[in-house]
PDB file of C-alpha atoms in Angstrom:
ATOM      1  CA  MET A   1       0.058   0.002  -0.132  1.00  0.00           C
ATOM      2  CA  THR A   2       3.012   2.326   0.689  1.00  0.00           C
ATOM      3  CA  GLY A   3       4.438   1.604  -2.555  1.00  0.00           C
ATOM      4  CA  ILE A   4       1.312   2.764  -4.317  1.00  0.00           C
ATOM      5  CA  ASN A   5       1.091   5.940  -2.149  1.00  0.00           C
ATOM      6  CA  LEU A   6       4.503   6.670  -3.209  1.00  0.00           C
ATOM      7  CA  ILE A   7       3.718   6.223  -6.885  1.00  0.00           C
ATOM      8  CA  PHE A   8       0.582   8.372  -6.453  1.00  0.00           C
ATOM      9  CA  TRP A   9       2.360  11.191  -4.707  1.00  0.00           C
ATOM     10  CA  PHE A  10       5.209  11.116  -7.477  1.00  0.00           C
ATOM     11  CA  ILE A  11       2.723  11.521 -10.151  1.00  0.00           C
ATOM     12  CA  ALA A  12       0.879  14.266  -8.253  1.00  0.00           C
ATOM     13  CA  LEU A  13       4.281  16.085  -7.686  1.00  0.00           C
ATOM     14  CA  MET A  14       5.138  15.641 -11.235  1.00  0.00           C
ATOM     15  CA  THR A  15       1.922  16.907 -12.588  1.00  0.00           C
ATOM     16  CA  ILE A  16       2.043  20.095 -10.379  1.00  0.00           C
ATOM     17  CA  ILE A  17       5.731  20.798 -10.990  1.00  0.00           C
ATOM     18  CA  SER A  18       5.401  20.502 -14.716  1.00  0.00           C
ATOM     19  CA  ALA A  19       2.099  22.565 -14.613  1.00  0.00           C
ATOM     20  CA  SER A  20       4.023  25.340 -12.840  1.00  0.00           C
ATOM     21  CA  ILE A  21       6.620  25.262 -15.629  1.00  0.00           C
ATOM     22  CA  VAL A  22       3.964  25.646 -18.280  1.00  0.00           C
ATOM     23  CA  VAL A  23       2.727  28.876 -16.710  1.00  0.00           C
ATOM     24  CA  LEU A  24       6.149  30.311 -15.493  1.00  0.00           C
ATOM     25  CA  SER A  25       8.570  29.320 -18.216  1.00  0.00           C
ATOM     26  CA  ASN A  26       9.626  32.154 -20.551  1.00  0.00           C
ATOM     27  CA  ASN A  27      10.374  29.674 -23.288  1.00  0.00           C
ATOM     28  CA  LEU A  28       7.343  28.514 -25.159  1.00  0.00           C
ATOM     29  CA  ILE A  29       8.815  25.224 -26.321  1.00  0.00           C
ATOM     30  CA  TYR A  30       9.643  24.454 -22.618  1.00  0.00           C
ATOM     31  CA  SER A  31       6.076  25.176 -21.805  1.00  0.00           C
ATOM     32  CA  ALA A  32       4.703  22.984 -24.602  1.00  0.00           C
ATOM     33  CA  VAL A  33       7.078  20.032 -23.422  1.00  0.00           C
ATOM     34  CA  SER A  34       6.049  20.365 -19.753  1.00  0.00           C
ATOM     35  CA  LEU A  35       2.560  20.403 -20.858  1.00  0.00           C
ATOM     36  CA  LEU A  36       3.238  16.955 -21.997  1.00  0.00           C
ATOM     37  CA  PHE A  37       4.265  15.748 -18.733  1.00  0.00           C
ATOM     38  CA  THR A  38       1.379  17.555 -17.131  1.00  0.00           C
ATOM     39  CA  LEU A  39      -1.015  15.674 -19.394  1.00  0.00           C
ATOM     40  CA  LEU A  40       0.628  12.282 -18.849  1.00  0.00           C
ATOM     41  CA  GLY A  41       0.542  12.803 -15.128  1.00  0.00           C
ATOM     42  CA  ILE A  42      -3.129  13.618 -15.369  1.00  0.00           C
ATOM     43  CA  ALA A  43      -3.591  10.413 -17.274  1.00  0.00           C
ATOM     44  CA  GLY A  44      -1.896   8.606 -14.255  1.00  0.00           C
ATOM     45  CA  LEU A  45      -4.120  10.142 -11.847  1.00  0.00           C
ATOM     46  CA  TYR A  46      -7.129   8.835 -13.920  1.00  0.00           C
ATOM     47  CA  VAL A  47      -5.566   5.316 -13.664  1.00  0.00           C
ATOM     48  CA  PHE A  48      -5.593   5.734  -9.843  1.00  0.00           C
ATOM     49  CA  LEU A  49      -9.178   6.702 -10.053  1.00  0.00           C
ATOM     50  CA  TRP A  50     -10.122   3.541 -11.920  1.00  0.00           C
ATOM     51  CA  ALA A  51     -11.022   5.559 -15.153  1.00  0.00           C
ATOM     52  CA  ASP A  52      -8.963   3.336 -17.695  1.00  0.00           C
ATOM     53  CA  PHE A  53     -10.884   4.426 -20.663  1.00  0.00           C
ATOM     54  CA  ILE A  54     -10.512   8.182 -19.768  1.00  0.00           C
ATOM     55  CA  ALA A  55      -6.830   7.753 -19.068  1.00  0.00           C
ATOM     56  CA  ILE A  56      -6.392   6.171 -22.626  1.00  0.00           C
ATOM     57  CA  THR A  57      -8.552   9.080 -24.156  1.00  0.00           C
ATOM     58  CA  GLN A  58      -6.529  11.624 -22.465  1.00  0.00           C
ATOM     59  CA  ILE A  59      -3.341  10.353 -23.894  1.00  0.00           C
ATOM     60  CA  LEU A  60      -4.762   9.799 -27.377  1.00  0.00           C
ATOM     61  CA  ILE A  61      -6.447  12.960 -27.769  1.00  0.00           C
ATOM     62  CA  TYR A  62      -4.653  15.548 -25.597  1.00  0.00           C
ATOM     63  CA  VAL A  63      -0.928  14.312 -26.033  1.00  0.00           C
ATOM     64  CA  GLY A  64      -1.599  12.876 -29.656  1.00  0.00           C
ATOM     65  CA  GLY A  65      -3.788  15.665 -30.756  1.00  0.00           C
ATOM     66  CA  ILE A  66      -4.010  18.861 -28.955  1.00  0.00           C
ATOM     67  CA  LEU A  67      -0.402  19.031 -27.952  1.00  0.00           C
ATOM     68  CA  VAL A  68       0.818  18.433 -31.467  1.00  0.00           C
ATOM     69  CA  LEU A  69      -1.633  21.231 -32.612  1.00  0.00           C
ATOM     70  CA  ILE A  70      -0.271  23.765 -30.001  1.00  0.00           C
ATOM     71  CA  ILE A  71       3.272  22.848 -31.235  1.00  0.00           C
ATOM     72  CA  PHE A  72       2.191  23.589 -34.752  1.00  0.00           C
ATOM     73  CA  GLY A  73       0.819  26.869 -33.519  1.00  0.00           C
ATOM     74  CA  ILE A  74       3.996  27.858 -31.864  1.00  0.00           C
ATOM     75  CA  MET A  75       6.037  27.048 -34.809  1.00  0.00           C
ATOM     76  CA  LEU A  76       3.914  28.808 -37.283  1.00  0.00           C
ATOM     77  CA  THR A  77       3.631  32.119 -35.098  1.00  0.00           C
ATOM     78  CA  HIS A  78       7.121  32.718 -34.654  1.00  0.00           C
ATOM     79  CA  ARG A  79       9.618  33.575 -37.492  1.00  0.00           C
ATOM     80  CA  ILE A  80      12.347  31.142 -37.931  1.00  0.00           C
ATOM     81  CA  THR A  81      14.914  33.911 -37.507  1.00  0.00           C
ATOM     82  CA  ASP A  82      13.754  34.333 -34.057  1.00  0.00           C
ATOM     83  CA  VAL A  83      16.377  32.693 -31.895  1.00  0.00           C
ATOM     84  CA  THR A  84      14.404  32.567 -28.765  1.00  0.00           C
ATOM     85  CA  LEU A  85      10.806  31.647 -28.566  1.00  0.00           C
ATOM     86  CA  SER A  86      10.337  33.958 -25.519  1.00  0.00           C
ATOM     87  CA  GLN A  87       7.383  35.728 -24.354  1.00  0.00           C
ATOM     88  CA  SER A  88       6.746  38.178 -21.518  1.00  0.00           C
ATOM     89  CA  SER A  89       4.385  37.984 -18.751  1.00  0.00           C
ATOM     90  CA  ASN A  90       2.715  41.031 -17.288  1.00  0.00           C
ATOM     91  CA  GLN A  91       2.086  42.028 -13.543  1.00  0.00           C
ATOM     92  CA  GLN A  92       2.939  38.552 -12.002  1.00  0.00           C
ATOM     93  CA  MET A  93       2.914  39.829  -8.577  1.00  0.00           C
ATOM     94  CA  LEU A  94      -0.635  41.311  -8.621  1.00  0.00           C
ATOM     95  CA  GLY A  95      -1.972  38.226 -10.419  1.00  0.00           C
ATOM     96  CA  GLY A  96      -0.180  35.910  -8.161  1.00  0.00           C
ATOM     97  CA  GLY A  97      -1.588  37.545  -5.013  1.00  0.00           C
ATOM     98  CA  ILE A  98      -4.995  37.283  -6.618  1.00  0.00           C
ATOM     99  CA  ILE A  99      -4.647  33.616  -7.547  1.00  0.00           C
ATOM    100  CA  LEU A 100      -3.211  32.883  -4.232  1.00  0.00           C
ATOM    101  CA  ILE A 101      -6.391  34.289  -2.584  1.00  0.00           C
ATOM    102  CA  ILE A 102      -8.647  32.289  -5.014  1.00  0.00           C
ATOM    103  CA  PHE A 103      -6.792  29.126  -4.365  1.00  0.00           C
ATOM    104  CA  LEU A 104      -6.890  29.493  -0.517  1.00  0.00           C
ATOM    105  CA  GLY A 105     -10.592  29.959  -0.872  1.00  0.00           C
ATOM    106  CA  LEU A 106     -11.238  27.103  -3.128  1.00  0.00           C
ATOM    107  CA  SER A 107      -9.144  24.714  -0.882  1.00  0.00           C
ATOM    108  CA  TYR A 108     -10.838  25.907   2.220  1.00  0.00           C
ATOM    109  CA  MET A 109     -14.177  25.239   0.603  1.00  0.00           C
ATOM    110  CA  MET A 110     -13.129  21.982  -0.666  1.00  0.00           C
ATOM    111  CA  LEU A 111     -11.768  20.591   2.610  1.00  0.00           C
ATOM    112  CA  ASN A 112     -14.587  22.006   4.722  1.00  0.00           C
ATOM    113  CA  THR A 113     -17.684  20.807   2.571  1.00  0.00           C
ATOM    114  CA  PRO A 114     -18.952  17.303   3.732  1.00  0.00           C
ATOM    115  CA  TRP A 115     -19.070  15.689   0.273  1.00  0.00           C
ATOM    116  CA  PHE A 116     -21.390  12.841  -0.574  1.00  0.00           C
ATOM    117  CA  GLN A 117     -19.408   9.767  -0.541  1.00  0.00           C
ATOM    118  CA  ASP A 118     -19.980   6.112  -1.206  1.00  0.00           C
ATOM    119  CA  THR A 119     -17.813   3.024  -1.490  1.00  0.00           C
ATOM    120  CA  ALA A 120     -17.537   0.834  -4.508  1.00  0.00           C
ATOM    121  CA  VAL A 121     -15.718  -2.096  -5.670  1.00  0.00           C
ATOM    122  CA  GLU A 122     -13.193  -1.617  -8.380  1.00  0.00           C
ATOM    123  CA  PRO A 123     -14.748  -2.533 -11.681  1.00  0.00           C
ATOM    124  CA  GLN A 124     -12.978  -4.921 -14.262  1.00  0.00           C
ATOM    125  CA  GLU A 125     -13.457  -2.346 -16.969  1.00  0.00           C
ATOM    126  CA  THR A 126     -15.505   0.913 -17.520  1.00  0.00           C
ATOM    127  CA  ILE A 127     -15.796   0.757 -21.381  1.00  0.00           C
ATOM    128  CA  ASN A 128     -18.735  -1.530 -21.474  1.00  0.00           C
ATOM    129  CA  GLN A 129     -20.927   0.729 -19.028  1.00  0.00           C
ATOM    130  CA  ILE A 130     -19.555   4.074 -20.736  1.00  0.00           C
ATOM    131  CA  GLY A 131     -20.725   2.637 -23.939  1.00  0.00           C
ATOM    132  CA  TYR A 132     -24.215   1.795 -22.686  1.00  0.00           C
ATOM    133  CA  LEU A 133     -24.415   5.318 -21.207  1.00  0.00           C
ATOM    134  CA  LEU A 134     -23.504   6.890 -24.417  1.00  0.00           C
ATOM    135  CA  MET A 135     -25.857   5.084 -26.464  1.00  0.00           C
ATOM    136  CA  ILE A 136     -28.990   5.074 -24.148  1.00  0.00           C
ATOM    137  CA  ASP A 137     -28.950   7.983 -21.460  1.00  0.00           C
ATOM    138  CA  TYR A 138     -26.434  10.535 -23.228  1.00  0.00           C
ATOM    139  CA  LEU A 139     -27.287   9.802 -26.908  1.00  0.00           C
ATOM    140  CA  LEU A 140     -28.609  13.352 -27.765  1.00  0.00           C
ATOM    141  CA  PRO A 141     -25.271  15.014 -26.320  1.00  0.00           C
ATOM    142  CA  PHE A 142     -23.174  12.325 -28.237  1.00  0.00           C
ATOM    143  CA  GLU A 143     -24.830  13.206 -31.506  1.00  0.00           C
ATOM    144  CA  VAL A 144     -24.613  17.152 -30.906  1.00  0.00           C
ATOM    145  CA  ALA A 145     -20.912  16.633 -30.064  1.00  0.00           C
ATOM    146  CA  SER A 146     -20.293  14.907 -33.365  1.00  0.00           C
ATOM    147  CA  ILE A 147     -22.114  18.004 -35.117  1.00  0.00           C
ATOM    148  CA  LEU A 148     -19.799  20.130 -33.074  1.00  0.00           C
ATOM    149  CA  LEU A 149     -16.545  18.529 -34.091  1.00  0.00           C
ATOM    150  CA  LEU A 150     -17.803  18.846 -37.808  1.00  0.00           C
ATOM    151  CA  VAL A 151     -18.445  22.658 -37.196  1.00  0.00           C
ATOM    152  CA  ALA A 152     -15.148  23.187 -35.638  1.00  0.00           C
ATOM    153  CA  LEU A 153     -13.403  21.309 -38.485  1.00  0.00           C
ATOM    154  CA  ILE A 154     -15.198  23.427 -41.104  1.00  0.00           C
ATOM    155  CA  GLY A 155     -14.683  26.721 -39.109  1.00  0.00           C
ATOM    156  CA  ALA A 156     -10.827  26.159 -38.313  1.00  0.00           C
ATOM    157  CA  ALA A 157     -10.197  25.179 -42.165  1.00  0.00           C
ATOM    158  CA  LEU A 158     -12.133  28.230 -43.052  1.00  0.00           C
ATOM    159  CA  LEU A 159     -10.359  30.601 -40.689  1.00  0.00           C
ATOM    160  CA  SER A 160      -6.953  29.486 -41.224  1.00  0.00           C
ATOM    161  CA  ARG A 161      -6.736  29.353 -45.006  1.00  0.00           C
ATOM    162  CA  SER A 162      -5.000  32.266 -46.622  1.00  0.00           C
ATOM    163  CA  SER A 163      -7.157  35.463 -47.245  1.00  0.00           C
ATOM    164  CA  LYS A 164      -7.197  35.193 -51.184  1.00  0.00           C
TER     165      LYS A 164
ATOM    166  CA  MET B   1      -5.419   8.836  -1.790  1.00  0.00           C
ATOM    167  CA  ASP B   2      -8.906  10.063  -0.497  1.00  0.00           C
ATOM    168  CA  LEU B   3     -11.186  12.539  -2.204  1.00  0.00           C
ATOM    169  CA  ASN B   4      -9.533  15.544  -0.731  1.00  0.00           C
ATOM    170  CA  SER B   5      -5.995  14.966  -2.111  1.00  0.00           C
ATOM    171  CA  TYR B   6      -7.497  14.787  -5.665  1.00  0.00           C
ATOM    172  CA  LEU B   7      -9.445  17.992  -4.941  1.00  0.00           C
ATOM    173  CA  ILE B   8      -6.362  19.848  -3.662  1.00  0.00           C
ATOM    174  CA  ILE B   9      -4.516  18.753  -6.711  1.00  0.00           C
ATOM    175  CA  SER B  10      -6.952  19.844  -9.103  1.00  0.00           C
ATOM    176  CA  SER B  11      -7.436  23.157  -7.478  1.00  0.00           C
ATOM    177  CA  ILE B  12      -3.715  23.631  -7.626  1.00  0.00           C
ATOM    178  CA  LEU B  13      -3.873  23.093 -11.359  1.00  0.00           C
ATOM    179  CA  PHE B  14      -6.950  25.203 -11.696  1.00  0.00           C
ATOM    180  CA  SER B  15      -5.054  28.123  -9.987  1.00  0.00           C
ATOM    181  CA  LEU B  16      -1.937  27.727 -11.957  1.00  0.00           C
ATOM    182  CA  GLY B  17      -4.086  27.830 -15.254  1.00  0.00           C
ATOM    183  CA  LEU B  18      -5.944  30.820 -14.096  1.00  0.00           C
ATOM    184  CA  PHE B  19      -2.550  32.358 -13.198  1.00  0.00           C
ATOM    185  CA  GLY B  20      -1.322  31.744 -16.659  1.00  0.00           C
ATOM    186  CA  VAL B  21      -4.529  33.092 -18.357  1.00  0.00           C
ATOM    187  CA  ILE B  22      -4.368  36.441 -16.668  1.00  0.00           C
ATOM    188  CA  THR B  23      -0.446  37.067 -16.639  1.00  0.00           C
ATOM    189  CA  ARG B  24       0.707  35.603 -19.934  1.00  0.00           C
ATOM    190  CA  ARG B  25       0.497  37.759 -22.987  1.00  0.00           C
ATOM    191  CA  ASN B  26       1.198  35.161 -25.711  1.00  0.00           C
ATOM    192  CA  GLY B  27      -1.869  33.621 -27.357  1.00  0.00           C
ATOM    193  CA  VAL B  28      -0.638  30.134 -27.545  1.00  0.00           C
ATOM    194  CA  ALA B  29       0.665  30.324 -23.807  1.00  0.00           C
ATOM    195  CA  VAL B  30      -2.818  31.406 -22.850  1.00  0.00           C
ATOM    196  CA  LEU B  31      -4.293  28.497 -24.859  1.00  0.00           C
ATOM    197  CA  MET B  32      -1.941  26.038 -22.865  1.00  0.00           C
ATOM    198  CA  SER B  33      -3.091  27.584 -19.585  1.00  0.00           C
ATOM    199  CA  ILE B  34      -6.863  27.141 -20.509  1.00  0.00           C
ATOM    200  CA  GLU B  35      -6.012  23.421 -21.080  1.00  0.00           C
ATOM    201  CA  LEU B  36      -4.836  23.200 -17.552  1.00  0.00           C
ATOM    202  CA  ILE B  37      -8.066  24.697 -16.260  1.00  0.00           C
ATOM    203  CA  LEU B  38     -10.026  22.117 -18.406  1.00  0.00           C
ATOM    204  CA  ASN B  39      -7.903  19.205 -17.119  1.00  0.00           C
ATOM    205  CA  ALA B  40      -8.312  20.415 -13.417  1.00  0.00           C
ATOM    206  CA  ALA B  41     -12.187  20.257 -14.008  1.00  0.00           C
ATOM    207  CA  ASN B  42     -11.846  16.790 -15.524  1.00  0.00           C
ATOM    208  CA  ILE B  43      -9.983  15.354 -12.442  1.00  0.00           C
ATOM    209  CA  ASN B  44     -12.847  16.785 -10.280  1.00  0.00           C
ATOM    210  CA  PHE B  45     -15.327  14.980 -12.393  1.00  0.00           C
ATOM    211  CA  ILE B  46     -13.595  11.547 -12.310  1.00  0.00           C
ATOM    212  CA  ALA B  47     -12.692  11.907  -8.674  1.00  0.00           C
ATOM    213  CA  PHE B  48     -16.394  12.584  -7.698  1.00  0.00           C
ATOM    214  CA  SER B  49     -17.467   9.714  -9.794  1.00  0.00           C
ATOM    215  CA  ARG B  50     -15.098   7.505  -8.237  1.00  0.00           C
ATOM    216  CA  PHE B  51     -15.732   8.309  -4.559  1.00  0.00           C
ATOM    217  CA  SER B  52     -19.459   8.421  -4.924  1.00  0.00           C
ATOM    218  CA  GLY B  53     -20.104   4.772  -5.792  1.00  0.00           C
ATOM    219  CA  MET B  54     -18.454   4.607  -9.210  1.00  0.00           C
ATOM    220  CA  ASP B  55     -21.324   6.309 -11.028  1.00  0.00           C
ATOM    221  CA  LEU B  56     -20.071   6.727 -14.406  1.00  0.00           C
ATOM    222  CA  SER B  57     -21.935   9.711 -15.525  1.00  0.00           C
ATOM    223  CA  GLY B  58     -18.707  11.846 -14.453  1.00  0.00           C
ATOM    224  CA  HIS B  59     -16.827   9.870 -17.049  1.00  0.00           C
ATOM    225  CA  ILE B  60     -19.199  10.921 -19.666  1.00  0.00           C
ATOM    226  CA  PHE B  61     -19.098  14.415 -18.765  1.00  0.00           C
ATOM    227  CA  SER B  62     -15.112  14.370 -18.772  1.00  0.00           C
ATOM    228  CA  LEU B  63     -15.352  12.787 -22.144  1.00  0.00           C
ATOM    229  CA  PHE B  64     -17.501  15.600 -23.539  1.00  0.00           C
ATOM    230  CA  VAL B  65     -14.898  18.057 -21.886  1.00  0.00           C
ATOM    231  CA  ILE B  66     -12.224  16.444 -23.791  1.00  0.00           C
ATOM    232  CA  ILE B  67     -14.118  16.576 -27.007  1.00  0.00           C
ATOM    233  CA  LEU B  68     -14.827  20.405 -26.378  1.00  0.00           C
ATOM    234  CA  ALA B  69     -11.173  20.951 -25.788  1.00  0.00           C
ATOM    235  CA  ALA B  70     -10.187  19.464 -28.871  1.00  0.00           C
ATOM    236  CA  ALA B  71     -12.670  21.657 -30.932  1.00  0.00           C
ATOM    237  CA  GLU B  72     -11.712  24.774 -28.856  1.00  0.00           C
ATOM    238  CA  ALA B  73      -7.886  24.080 -29.395  1.00  0.00           C
ATOM    239  CA  ALA B  74      -8.602  23.771 -33.295  1.00  0.00           C
ATOM    240  CA  VAL B  75     -10.604  27.028 -33.614  1.00  0.00           C
ATOM    241  CA  ALA B  76      -8.467  28.893 -31.216  1.00  0.00           C
ATOM    242  CA  LEU B  77      -5.162  28.114 -32.996  1.00  0.00           C
ATOM    243  CA  ALA B  78      -6.834  29.070 -36.427  1.00  0.00           C
ATOM    244  CA  ILE B  79      -7.730  32.432 -34.788  1.00  0.00           C
ATOM    245  CA  ILE B  80      -4.318  32.836 -33.454  1.00  0.00           C
ATOM    246  CA  LEU B  81      -2.708  32.254 -36.874  1.00  0.00           C
ATOM    247  CA  ASN B  82      -5.017  35.048 -38.281  1.00  0.00           C
ATOM    248  CA  ILE B  83      -4.152  37.515 -35.562  1.00  0.00           C
ATOM    249  CA  PHE B  84      -0.288  36.535 -36.327  1.00  0.00           C
ATOM    250  CA  ASN B  85      -0.824  37.214 -40.031  1.00  0.00           C
ATOM    251  CA  ASN B  86      -2.804  40.447 -39.391  1.00  0.00           C
ATOM    252  CA  PHE B  87      -0.837  41.988 -36.495  1.00  0.00           C
ATOM    253  CA  GLY B  88       2.740  40.367 -36.980  1.00  0.00           C
ATOM    254  CA  SER B  89       2.734  39.101 -33.357  1.00  0.00           C
ATOM    255  CA  ILE B  90       0.459  36.982 -31.204  1.00  0.00           C
ATOM    256  CA  ASN B  91       0.746  39.359 -28.114  1.00  0.00           C
ATOM    257  CA  ILE B  92      -2.899  39.488 -27.218  1.00  0.00           C
ATOM    258  CA  ASP B  93      -2.591  43.040 -25.912  1.00  0.00           C
ATOM    259  CA  ASP B  94      -1.856  44.200 -29.456  1.00  0.00           C
ATOM    260  CA  ALA B  95      -4.953  42.501 -30.773  1.00  0.00           C
ATOM    261  CA  ASN B  96      -7.424  45.032 -29.508  1.00  0.00           C
ATOM    262  CA  LYS B  97      -8.840  45.840 -32.989  1.00  0.00           C
ATOM    263  CA  MET B  98     -11.450  43.916 -35.021  1.00  0.00           C
ATOM    264  CA  SER B  99      -9.689  44.843 -38.188  1.00  0.00           C
ATOM    265  CA  HIS B 100      -6.303  46.337 -38.859  1.00  0.00           C
TER     266      HIS B 100
END
């Protein structure tokens, strides 16, 4: 049990440290690479929460799709002659103070609320049940999501073509 | 590894993402911070699902959040590319006009 605890806290620490590199680093490529470790760490947390399908989806879509898209965005919006892909941050002290207050309020609320909790046995797999839920209880949002993806695809292609 | 530790991790991620959104001036960096916020919400969904009797509705919600994040990233990067073409930089403070 302690070994599992050790792995859990290692993953949590890795997630948080790389997330802080994402927001604090001055080099955008460093930010993108540490976003990779953040997303992988979050996928690890999903495994600890018995969400196998969501963990795989996280790796496939976030790491395989969105992160590649973001790196493309960085490459396309900086001239090759720019040696450093640096960027500035404004008013970090003021922003940090406000965010610290928000974080303290948030964690006070989370630790002092009596959340509804119920025990459960670890399921063999979740894919089966997720499939039933998507096809029966959540069929309409599922179909709407497919239309949304189509609209986003067409919209992104239309927006990013050259103006001619 | 109780519910509270997951909630604290996700609130740390949320705060870091919000900090990035309000302090960073680069459009792509703001987008990465928004991804952090969405992931923090996802951790909460899955954690509440796990600790309230493994009700899988939380998993469905986080799936939809992931789908929305993918669509949002595609459209936002297209907009950022347009801002770069029109203004010559992606400093979001410069992009304060609808046309140039």
